[in-house]
CSV table of C-alpha atoms (C1' of nucleotides) in Angstrom, one decimal:
chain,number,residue,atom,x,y,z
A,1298,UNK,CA,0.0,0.0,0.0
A,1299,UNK,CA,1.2,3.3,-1.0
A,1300,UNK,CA,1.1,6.3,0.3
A,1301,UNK,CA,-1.0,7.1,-2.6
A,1302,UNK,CA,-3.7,5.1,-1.8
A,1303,UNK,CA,-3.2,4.4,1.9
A,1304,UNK,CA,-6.0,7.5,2.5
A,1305,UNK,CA,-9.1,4.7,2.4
A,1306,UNK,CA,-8.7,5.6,6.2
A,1307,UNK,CA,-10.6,8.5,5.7
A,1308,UNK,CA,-9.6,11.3,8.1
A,1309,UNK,CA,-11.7,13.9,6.1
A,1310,UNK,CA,-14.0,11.3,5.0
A,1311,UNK,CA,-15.7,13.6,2.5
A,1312,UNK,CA,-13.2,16.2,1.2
A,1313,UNK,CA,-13.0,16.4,-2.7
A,1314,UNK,CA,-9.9,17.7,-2.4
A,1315,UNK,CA,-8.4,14.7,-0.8
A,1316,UNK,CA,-10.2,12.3,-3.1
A,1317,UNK,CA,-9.1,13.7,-5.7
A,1318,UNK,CA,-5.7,14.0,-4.1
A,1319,UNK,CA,-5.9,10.5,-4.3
A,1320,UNK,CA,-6.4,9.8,-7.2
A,1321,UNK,CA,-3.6,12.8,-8.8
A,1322,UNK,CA,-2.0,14.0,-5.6
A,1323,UNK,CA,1.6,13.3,-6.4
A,1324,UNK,CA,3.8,14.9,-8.2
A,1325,UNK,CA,4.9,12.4,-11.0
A,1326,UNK,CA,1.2,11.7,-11.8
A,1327,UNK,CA,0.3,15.6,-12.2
A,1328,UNK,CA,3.4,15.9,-14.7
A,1329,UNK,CA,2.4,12.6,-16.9
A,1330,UNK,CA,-0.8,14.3,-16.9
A,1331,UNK,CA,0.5,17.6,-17.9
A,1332,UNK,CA,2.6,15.6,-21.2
A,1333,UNK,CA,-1.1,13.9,-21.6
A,1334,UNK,CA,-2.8,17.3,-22.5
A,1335,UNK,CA,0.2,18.2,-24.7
A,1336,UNK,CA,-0.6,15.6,-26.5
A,1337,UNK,CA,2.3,13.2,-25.6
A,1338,UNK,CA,0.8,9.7,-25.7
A,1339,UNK,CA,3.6,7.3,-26.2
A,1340,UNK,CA,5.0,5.9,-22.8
A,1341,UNK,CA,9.1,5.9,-24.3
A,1342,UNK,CA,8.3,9.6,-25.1
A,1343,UNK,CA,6.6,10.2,-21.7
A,1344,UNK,CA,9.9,8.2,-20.3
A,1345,UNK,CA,12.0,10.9,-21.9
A,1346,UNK,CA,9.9,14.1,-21.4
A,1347,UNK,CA,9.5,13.4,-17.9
A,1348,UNK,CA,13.1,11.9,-16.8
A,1349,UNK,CA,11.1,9.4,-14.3
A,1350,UNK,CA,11.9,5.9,-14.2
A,1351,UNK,CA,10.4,3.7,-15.9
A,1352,UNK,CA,8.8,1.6,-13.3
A,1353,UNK,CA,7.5,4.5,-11.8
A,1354,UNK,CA,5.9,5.4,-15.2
A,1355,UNK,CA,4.2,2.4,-15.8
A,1356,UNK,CA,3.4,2.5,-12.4
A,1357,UNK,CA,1.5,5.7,-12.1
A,1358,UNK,CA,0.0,4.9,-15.7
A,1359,UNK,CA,-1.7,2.0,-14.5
A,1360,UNK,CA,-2.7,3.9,-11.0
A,1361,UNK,CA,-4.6,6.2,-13.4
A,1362,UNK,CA,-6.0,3.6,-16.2
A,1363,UNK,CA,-7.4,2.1,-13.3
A,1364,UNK,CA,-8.7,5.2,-11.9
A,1365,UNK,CA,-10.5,5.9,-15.3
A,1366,UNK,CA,-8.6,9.2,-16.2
A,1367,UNK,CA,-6.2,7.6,-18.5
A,1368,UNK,CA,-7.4,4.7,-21.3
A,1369,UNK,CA,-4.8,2.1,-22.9
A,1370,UNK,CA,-5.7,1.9,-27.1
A,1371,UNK,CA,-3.8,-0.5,-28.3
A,1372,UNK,CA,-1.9,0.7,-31.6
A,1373,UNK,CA,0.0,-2.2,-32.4
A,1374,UNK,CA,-0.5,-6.0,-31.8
A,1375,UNK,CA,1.8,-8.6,-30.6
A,1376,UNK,CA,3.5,-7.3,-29.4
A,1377,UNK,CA,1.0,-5.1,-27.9
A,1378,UNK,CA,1.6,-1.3,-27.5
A,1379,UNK,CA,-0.9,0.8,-26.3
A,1380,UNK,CA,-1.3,4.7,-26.5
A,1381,UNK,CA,-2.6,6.8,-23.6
A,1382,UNK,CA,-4.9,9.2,-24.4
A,1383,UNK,CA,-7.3,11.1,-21.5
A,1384,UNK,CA,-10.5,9.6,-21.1
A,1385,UNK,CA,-13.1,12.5,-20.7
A,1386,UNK,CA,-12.5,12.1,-16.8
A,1387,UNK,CA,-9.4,13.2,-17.5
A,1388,UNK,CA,-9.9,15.8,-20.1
A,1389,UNK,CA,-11.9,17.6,-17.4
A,1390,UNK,CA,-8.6,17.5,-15.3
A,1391,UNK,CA,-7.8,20.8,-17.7
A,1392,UNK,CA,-9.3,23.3,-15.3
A,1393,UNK,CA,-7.0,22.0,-12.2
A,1394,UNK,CA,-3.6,21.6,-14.5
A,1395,UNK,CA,-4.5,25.6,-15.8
A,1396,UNK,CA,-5.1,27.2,-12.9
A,1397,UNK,CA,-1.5,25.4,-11.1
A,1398,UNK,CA,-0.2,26.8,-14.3
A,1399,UNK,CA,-1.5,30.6,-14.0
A,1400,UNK,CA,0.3,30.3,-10.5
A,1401,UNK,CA,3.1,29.3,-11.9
A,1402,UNK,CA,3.2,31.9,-14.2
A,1403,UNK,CA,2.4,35.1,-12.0
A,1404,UNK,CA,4.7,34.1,-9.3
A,1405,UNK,CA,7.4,31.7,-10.5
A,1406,UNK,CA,8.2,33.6,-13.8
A,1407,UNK,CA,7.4,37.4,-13.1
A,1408,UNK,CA,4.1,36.8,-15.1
A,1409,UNK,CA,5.8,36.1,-17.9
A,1410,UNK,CA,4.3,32.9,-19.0
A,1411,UNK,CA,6.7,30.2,-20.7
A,1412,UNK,CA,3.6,29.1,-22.6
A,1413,UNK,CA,1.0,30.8,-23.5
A,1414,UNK,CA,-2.8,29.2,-23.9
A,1415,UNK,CA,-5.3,30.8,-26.5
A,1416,UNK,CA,-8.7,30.4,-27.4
A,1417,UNK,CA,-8.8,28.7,-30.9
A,1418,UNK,CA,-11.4,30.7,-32.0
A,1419,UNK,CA,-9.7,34.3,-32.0
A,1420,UNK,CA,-6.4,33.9,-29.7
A,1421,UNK,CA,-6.6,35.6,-26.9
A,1422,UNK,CA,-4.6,34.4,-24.0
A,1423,UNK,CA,-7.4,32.7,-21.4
A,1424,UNK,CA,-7.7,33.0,-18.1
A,1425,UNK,CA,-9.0,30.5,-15.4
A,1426,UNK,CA,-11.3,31.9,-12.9
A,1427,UNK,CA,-13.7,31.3,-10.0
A,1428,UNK,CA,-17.2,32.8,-11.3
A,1429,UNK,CA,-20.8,33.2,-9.8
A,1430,UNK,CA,-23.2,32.6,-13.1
A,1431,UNK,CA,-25.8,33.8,-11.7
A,1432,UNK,CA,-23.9,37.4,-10.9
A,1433,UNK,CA,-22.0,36.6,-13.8
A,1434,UNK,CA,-19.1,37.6,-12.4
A,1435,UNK,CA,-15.5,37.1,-11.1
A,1436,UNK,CA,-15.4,36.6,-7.6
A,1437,UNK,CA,-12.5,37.5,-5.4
A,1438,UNK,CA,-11.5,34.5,-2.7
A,1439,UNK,CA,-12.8,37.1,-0.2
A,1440,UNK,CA,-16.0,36.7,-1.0
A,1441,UNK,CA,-16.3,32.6,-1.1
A,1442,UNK,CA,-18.3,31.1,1.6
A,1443,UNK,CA,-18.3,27.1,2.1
A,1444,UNK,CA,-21.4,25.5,2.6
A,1445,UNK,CA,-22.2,22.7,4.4
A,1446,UNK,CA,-22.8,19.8,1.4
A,1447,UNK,CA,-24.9,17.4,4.4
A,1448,UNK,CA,-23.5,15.8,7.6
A,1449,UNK,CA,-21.7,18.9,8.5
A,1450,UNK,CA,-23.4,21.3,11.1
A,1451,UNK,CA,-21.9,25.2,10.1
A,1452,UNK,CA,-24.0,26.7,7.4
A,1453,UNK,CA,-22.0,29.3,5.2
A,1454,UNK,CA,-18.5,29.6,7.4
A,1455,UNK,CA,-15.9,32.2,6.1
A,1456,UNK,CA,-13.8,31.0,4.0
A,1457,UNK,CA,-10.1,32.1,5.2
A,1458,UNK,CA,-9.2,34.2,2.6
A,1459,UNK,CA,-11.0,37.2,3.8
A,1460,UNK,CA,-9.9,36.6,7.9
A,1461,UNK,CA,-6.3,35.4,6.0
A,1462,UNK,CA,-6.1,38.6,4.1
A,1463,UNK,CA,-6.8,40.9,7.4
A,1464,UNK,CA,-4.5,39.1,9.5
A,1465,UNK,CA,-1.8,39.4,7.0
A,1466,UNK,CA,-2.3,43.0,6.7
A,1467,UNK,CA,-1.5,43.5,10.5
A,1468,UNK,CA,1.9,42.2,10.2
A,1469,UNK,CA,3.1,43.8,6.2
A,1470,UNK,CA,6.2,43.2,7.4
A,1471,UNK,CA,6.8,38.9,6.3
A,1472,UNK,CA,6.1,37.6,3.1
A,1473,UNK,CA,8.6,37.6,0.3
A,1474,UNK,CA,5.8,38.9,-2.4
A,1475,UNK,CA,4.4,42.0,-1.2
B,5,UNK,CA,17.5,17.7,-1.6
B,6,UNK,CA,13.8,16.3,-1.6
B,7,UNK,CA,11.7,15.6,-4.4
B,8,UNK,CA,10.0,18.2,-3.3
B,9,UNK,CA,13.5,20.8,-5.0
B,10,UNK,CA,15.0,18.3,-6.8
B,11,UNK,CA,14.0,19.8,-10.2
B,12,UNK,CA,16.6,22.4,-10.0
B,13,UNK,CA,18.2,20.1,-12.8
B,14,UNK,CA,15.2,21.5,-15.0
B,15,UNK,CA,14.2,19.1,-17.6
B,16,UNK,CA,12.0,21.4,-18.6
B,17,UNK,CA,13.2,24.5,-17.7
B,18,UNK,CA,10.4,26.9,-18.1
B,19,UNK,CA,7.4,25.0,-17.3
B,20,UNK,CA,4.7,26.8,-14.9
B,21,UNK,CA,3.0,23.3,-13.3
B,22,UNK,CA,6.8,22.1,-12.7
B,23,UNK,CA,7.5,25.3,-11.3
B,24,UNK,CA,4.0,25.0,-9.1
B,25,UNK,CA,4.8,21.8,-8.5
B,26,UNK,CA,8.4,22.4,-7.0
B,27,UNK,CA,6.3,24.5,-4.2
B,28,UNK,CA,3.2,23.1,-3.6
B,29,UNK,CA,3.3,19.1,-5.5
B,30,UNK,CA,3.1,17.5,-2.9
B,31,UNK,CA,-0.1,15.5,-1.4
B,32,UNK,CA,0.5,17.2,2.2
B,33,UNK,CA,1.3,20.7,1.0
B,34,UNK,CA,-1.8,21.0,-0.6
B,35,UNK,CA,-4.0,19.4,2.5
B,36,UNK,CA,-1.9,21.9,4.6
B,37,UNK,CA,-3.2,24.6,1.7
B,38,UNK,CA,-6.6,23.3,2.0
B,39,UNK,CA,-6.7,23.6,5.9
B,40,UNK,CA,-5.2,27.2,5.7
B,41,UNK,CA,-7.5,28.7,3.4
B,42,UNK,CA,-10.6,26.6,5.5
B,43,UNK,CA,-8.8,29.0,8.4
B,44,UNK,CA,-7.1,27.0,10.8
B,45,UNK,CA,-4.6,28.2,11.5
B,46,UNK,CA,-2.3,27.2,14.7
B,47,UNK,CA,-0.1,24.2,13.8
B,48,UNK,CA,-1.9,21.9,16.4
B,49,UNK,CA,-5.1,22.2,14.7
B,50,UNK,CA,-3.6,21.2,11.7
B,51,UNK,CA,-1.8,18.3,13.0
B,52,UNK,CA,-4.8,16.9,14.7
B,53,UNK,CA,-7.0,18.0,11.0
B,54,UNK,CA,-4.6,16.1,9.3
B,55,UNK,CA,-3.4,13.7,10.7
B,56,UNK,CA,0.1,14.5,9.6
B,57,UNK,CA,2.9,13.8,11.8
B,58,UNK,CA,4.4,17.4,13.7
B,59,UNK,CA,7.9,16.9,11.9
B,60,UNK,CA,6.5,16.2,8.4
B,61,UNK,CA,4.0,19.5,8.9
B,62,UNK,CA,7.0,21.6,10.7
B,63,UNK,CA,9.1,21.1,7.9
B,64,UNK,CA,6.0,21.6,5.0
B,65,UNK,CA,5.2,24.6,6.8
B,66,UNK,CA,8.6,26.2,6.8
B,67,UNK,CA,8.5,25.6,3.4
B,68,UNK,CA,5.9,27.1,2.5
B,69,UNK,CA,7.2,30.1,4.1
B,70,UNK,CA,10.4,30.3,2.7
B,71,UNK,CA,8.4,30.0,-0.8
B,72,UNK,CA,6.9,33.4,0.5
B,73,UNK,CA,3.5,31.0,0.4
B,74,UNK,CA,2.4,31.6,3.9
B,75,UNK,CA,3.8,34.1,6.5
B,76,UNK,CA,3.9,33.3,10.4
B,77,UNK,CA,3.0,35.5,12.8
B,78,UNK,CA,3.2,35.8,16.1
B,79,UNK,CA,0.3,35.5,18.5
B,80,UNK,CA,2.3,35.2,21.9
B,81,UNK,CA,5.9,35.5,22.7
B,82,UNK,CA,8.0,33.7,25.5
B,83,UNK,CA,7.9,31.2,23.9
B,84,UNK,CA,6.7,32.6,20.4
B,85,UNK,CA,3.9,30.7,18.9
B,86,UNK,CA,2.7,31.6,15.7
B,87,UNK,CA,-0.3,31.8,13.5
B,88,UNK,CA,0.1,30.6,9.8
B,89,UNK,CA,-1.6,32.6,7.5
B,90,UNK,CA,-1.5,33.1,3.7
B,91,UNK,CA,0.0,35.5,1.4
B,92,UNK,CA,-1.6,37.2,-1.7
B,93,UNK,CA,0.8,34.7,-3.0
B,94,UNK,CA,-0.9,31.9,-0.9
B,95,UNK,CA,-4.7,33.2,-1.9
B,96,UNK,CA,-3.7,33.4,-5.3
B,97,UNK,CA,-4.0,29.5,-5.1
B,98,UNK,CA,-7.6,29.4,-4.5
B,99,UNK,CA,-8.3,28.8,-8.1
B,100,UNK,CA,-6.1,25.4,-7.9
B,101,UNK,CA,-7.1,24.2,-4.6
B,102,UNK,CA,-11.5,24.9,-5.9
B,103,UNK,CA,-10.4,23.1,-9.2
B,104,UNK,CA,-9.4,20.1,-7.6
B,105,UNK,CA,-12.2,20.1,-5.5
B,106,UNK,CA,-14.6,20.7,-8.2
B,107,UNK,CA,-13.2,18.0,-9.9
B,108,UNK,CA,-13.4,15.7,-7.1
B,109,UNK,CA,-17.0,16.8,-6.3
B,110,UNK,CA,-17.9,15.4,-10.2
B,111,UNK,CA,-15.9,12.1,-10.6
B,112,UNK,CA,-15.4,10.9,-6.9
B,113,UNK,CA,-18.5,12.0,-5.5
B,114,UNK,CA,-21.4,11.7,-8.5
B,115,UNK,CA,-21.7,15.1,-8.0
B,116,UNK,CA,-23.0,15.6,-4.7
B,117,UNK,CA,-19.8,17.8,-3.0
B,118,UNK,CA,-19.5,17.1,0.3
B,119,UNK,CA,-18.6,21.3,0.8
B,120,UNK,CA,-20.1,23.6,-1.4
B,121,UNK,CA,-18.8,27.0,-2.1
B,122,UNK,CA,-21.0,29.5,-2.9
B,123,UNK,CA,-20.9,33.6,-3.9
B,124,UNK,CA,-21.1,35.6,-0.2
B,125,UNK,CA,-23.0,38.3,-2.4
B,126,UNK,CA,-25.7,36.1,-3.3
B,127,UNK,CA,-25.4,32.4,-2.1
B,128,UNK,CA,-25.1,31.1,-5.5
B,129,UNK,CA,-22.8,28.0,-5.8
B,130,UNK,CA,-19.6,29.3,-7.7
B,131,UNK,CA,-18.6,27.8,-10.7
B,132,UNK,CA,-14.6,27.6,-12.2
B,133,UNK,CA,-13.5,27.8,-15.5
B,134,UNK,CA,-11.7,28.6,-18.5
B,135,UNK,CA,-12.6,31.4,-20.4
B,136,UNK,CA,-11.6,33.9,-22.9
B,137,UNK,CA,-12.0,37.4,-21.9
B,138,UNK,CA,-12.3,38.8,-25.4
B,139,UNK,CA,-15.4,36.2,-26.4
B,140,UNK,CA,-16.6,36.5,-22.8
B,141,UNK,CA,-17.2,32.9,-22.8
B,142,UNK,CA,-16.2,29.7,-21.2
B,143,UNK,CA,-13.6,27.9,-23.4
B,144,UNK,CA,-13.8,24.0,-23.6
B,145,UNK,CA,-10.9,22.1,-23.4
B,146,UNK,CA,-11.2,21.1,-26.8
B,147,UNK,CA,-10.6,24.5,-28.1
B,148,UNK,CA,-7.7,25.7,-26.1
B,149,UNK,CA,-4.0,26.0,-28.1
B,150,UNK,CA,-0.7,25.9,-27.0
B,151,UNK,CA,1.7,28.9,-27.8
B,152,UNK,CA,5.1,29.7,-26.9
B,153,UNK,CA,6.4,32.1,-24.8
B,154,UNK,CA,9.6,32.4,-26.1
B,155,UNK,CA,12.8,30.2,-27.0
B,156,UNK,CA,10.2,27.7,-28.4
B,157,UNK,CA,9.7,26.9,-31.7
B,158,UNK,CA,6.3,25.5,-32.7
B,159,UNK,CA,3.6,28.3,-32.3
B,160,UNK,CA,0.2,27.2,-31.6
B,161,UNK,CA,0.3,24.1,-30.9
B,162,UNK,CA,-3.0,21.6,-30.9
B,163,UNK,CA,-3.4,20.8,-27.1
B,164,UNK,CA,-3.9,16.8,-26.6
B,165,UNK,CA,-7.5,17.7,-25.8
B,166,UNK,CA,-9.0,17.6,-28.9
B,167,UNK,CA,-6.9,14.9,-30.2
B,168,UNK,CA,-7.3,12.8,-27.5
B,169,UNK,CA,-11.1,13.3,-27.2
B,170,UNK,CA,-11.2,11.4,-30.9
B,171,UNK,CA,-8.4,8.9,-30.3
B,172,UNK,CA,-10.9,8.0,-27.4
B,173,UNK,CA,-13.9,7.8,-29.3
B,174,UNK,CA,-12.4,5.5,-31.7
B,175,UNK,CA,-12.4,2.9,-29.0
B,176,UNK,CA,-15.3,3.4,-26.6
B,177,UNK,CA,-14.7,0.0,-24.6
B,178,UNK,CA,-12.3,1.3,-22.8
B,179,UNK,CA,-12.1,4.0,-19.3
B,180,UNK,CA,-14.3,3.0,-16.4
B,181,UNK,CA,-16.1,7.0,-16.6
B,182,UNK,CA,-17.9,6.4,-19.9
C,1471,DC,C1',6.5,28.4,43.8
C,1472,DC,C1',5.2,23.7,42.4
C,1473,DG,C1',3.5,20.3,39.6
C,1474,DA,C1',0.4,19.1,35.8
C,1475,DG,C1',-0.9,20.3,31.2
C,1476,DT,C1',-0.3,22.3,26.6
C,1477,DC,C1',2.2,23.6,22.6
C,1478,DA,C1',5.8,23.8,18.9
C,1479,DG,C1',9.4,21.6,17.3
C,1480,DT,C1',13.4,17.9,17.2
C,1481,DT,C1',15.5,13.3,17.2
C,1482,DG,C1',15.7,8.1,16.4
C,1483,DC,C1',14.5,4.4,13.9
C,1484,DA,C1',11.8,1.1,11.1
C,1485,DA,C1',9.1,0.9,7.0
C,1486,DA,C1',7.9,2.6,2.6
C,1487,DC,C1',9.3,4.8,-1.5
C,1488,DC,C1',12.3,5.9,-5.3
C,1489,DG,C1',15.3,5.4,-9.3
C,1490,DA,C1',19.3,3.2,-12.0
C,1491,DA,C1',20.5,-0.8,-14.1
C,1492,DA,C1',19.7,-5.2,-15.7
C,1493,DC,C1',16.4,-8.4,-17.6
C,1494,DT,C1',12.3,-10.2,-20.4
C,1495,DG,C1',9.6,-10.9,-24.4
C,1496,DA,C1',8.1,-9.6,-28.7
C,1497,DC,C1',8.5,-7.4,-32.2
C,1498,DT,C1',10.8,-4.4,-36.7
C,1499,DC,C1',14.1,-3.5,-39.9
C,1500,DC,C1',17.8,-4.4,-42.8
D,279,DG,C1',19.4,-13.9,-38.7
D,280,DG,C1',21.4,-10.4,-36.0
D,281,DA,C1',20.9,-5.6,-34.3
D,282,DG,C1',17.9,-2.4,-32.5
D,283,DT,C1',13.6,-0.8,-30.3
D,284,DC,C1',9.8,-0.9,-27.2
D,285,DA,C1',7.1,-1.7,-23.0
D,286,DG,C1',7.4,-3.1,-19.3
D,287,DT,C1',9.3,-6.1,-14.7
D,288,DT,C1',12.6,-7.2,-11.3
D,289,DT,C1',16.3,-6.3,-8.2
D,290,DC,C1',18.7,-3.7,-5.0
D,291,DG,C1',20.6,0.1,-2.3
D,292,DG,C1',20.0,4.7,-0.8
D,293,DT,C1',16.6,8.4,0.5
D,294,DT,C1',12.4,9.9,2.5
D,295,DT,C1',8.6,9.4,5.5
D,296,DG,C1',6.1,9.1,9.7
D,297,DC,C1',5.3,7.2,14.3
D,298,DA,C1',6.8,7.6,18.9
D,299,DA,C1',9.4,9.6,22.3
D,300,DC,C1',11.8,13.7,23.8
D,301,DT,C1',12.9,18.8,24.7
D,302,DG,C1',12.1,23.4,26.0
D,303,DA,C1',9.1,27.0,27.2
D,304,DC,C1',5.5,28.4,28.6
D,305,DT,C1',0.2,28.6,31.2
D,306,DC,C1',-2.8,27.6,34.8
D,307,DG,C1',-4.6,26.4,39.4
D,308,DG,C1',-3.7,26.6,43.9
DNA sequence: CCGAGTCAGTTGCAAACCGAAACTGACTCC
DNA sequence: GGAGTCAGTTTCGGTTTGCAACTGACTCGG
């Protein structure tokens, strides 16, 4: 049992973030995922994108065949050779992979992005954001409020961000970014 | 060196989710994320949250400060104790940490979230996504391209997404999610 | 002022994890 | 038919992880 699957203990029995932690939560799988939407399919060029082991490759691939986010075609018989392409599980992975890459962008490069992802249509860069459809809006982590989904008991809690944001402004004095 | 810095040998030198990843690609980093921006705070009520042991969330935490990620500050001196609190840097991550959940809310939990987040303004549940801010619309995976930033050479580049959605058509038998 | 309790963080050690290299089949190509 | 490629699997030693116990430095009640 691995650590990556070791979590059927439950602690936070119903957090989404730690199933799907589960499930992605580790740094080799985020990065086969990330050659995935590039289009990379081929597990010698995933070998050699990546730098990982082999072992470990086949390892995680087969974590996340079985998971469903990742689907062996074969392209080739005897012997046979598979391609991995997203199933649409994973192709709805996009939104997490974007939004680590934004962040990566704005703070680990000065904003200016290594790649750049446009809409096909007319290509303007895009952008990833949280949005209230029914305001229609952007909305700022200050004004997020978490909702109880059933067993839990506080309705509409703060959210940090707001408290997190005050408290930080108290003490300007730490934090590299400011 | 941990795997956690280990990528100084850059393998791919300017990529934003390796770069993300060198901070925060790691499964307790993120938990530790996803406590912080719930608003806990003091590093006991983490380590009971988590169930992570105190050395493995002293040294997460002290990276994340040196990453300018989170700040501590002090609540009591003699002997200081110290409240963790996020960044801007740190809240810029809300976008990740909602996409993971949203995707784990969809595929983990058919949909019903455990925690929903919703618009303080107007109790709406919030919604993330792509979008283009010249269309004013949200982008599908499918129509999203790839273009370098600089010292590549292929501009506008096919993201897997669309190939991968037909590759996977071709062979609907396959991928538990279907 | 004393002893019990709490809290943040460190140290020791066994277990789990990781990656390099070697190995295994089963081709493909000349 | 021999060399080369490809997708793994196995082996093995070093690194990392995490539990448990320990260390300071308080706080609190009396």
């Amino acid at each position: 049992m691995t650590v990556l699957e070791e979590r059927s203990d439950e602690r936070q029995p119903a957090c989404s973030i730690q199933a799907t932690l589960d499930i992605v939560g580790d740094r080799w799988t985020l990065l086969i995922l990330r050659d995935l939407f590039r289009g990379v399919r081929r597990f010698s060029r995933m070998q050699h994108d990546l730098g990982i082991a082999r072992n470990m490759l086949a390892d995680r691939l087969s974590r996340l065949t079985d998971a469903g986010v990742v689907a062996k075609v074969p392209y080739q018989h005897r012997p046979v050779r598979y391609d991995y392409v997203l199933t649409p599980k994973g192709l709805d992975l996009s939104n997490s992979l974007l939004a680590l890459m934004a962040w990566g962008d704005r703070w680990c490069h000065d904003g200016d992005a290594p790649t750049v992802l446009v809409h096909a249509d007319c290509g303007t860069p895009l952008e990833i954001a949280t949005r209230c459809p029914a305001c229609d809006e952007t909305v700022s982590p200050t004004r997020i409020r978490s909702l109880a989904g059933h067993d839990d008991t506080s309705p509409g809690r703060e959210l940090a961000a707001a408290g997190a944001a005050r408290a930080f402004q108290q003490h300007p004095t730490n934090g590299g970014a400011l």
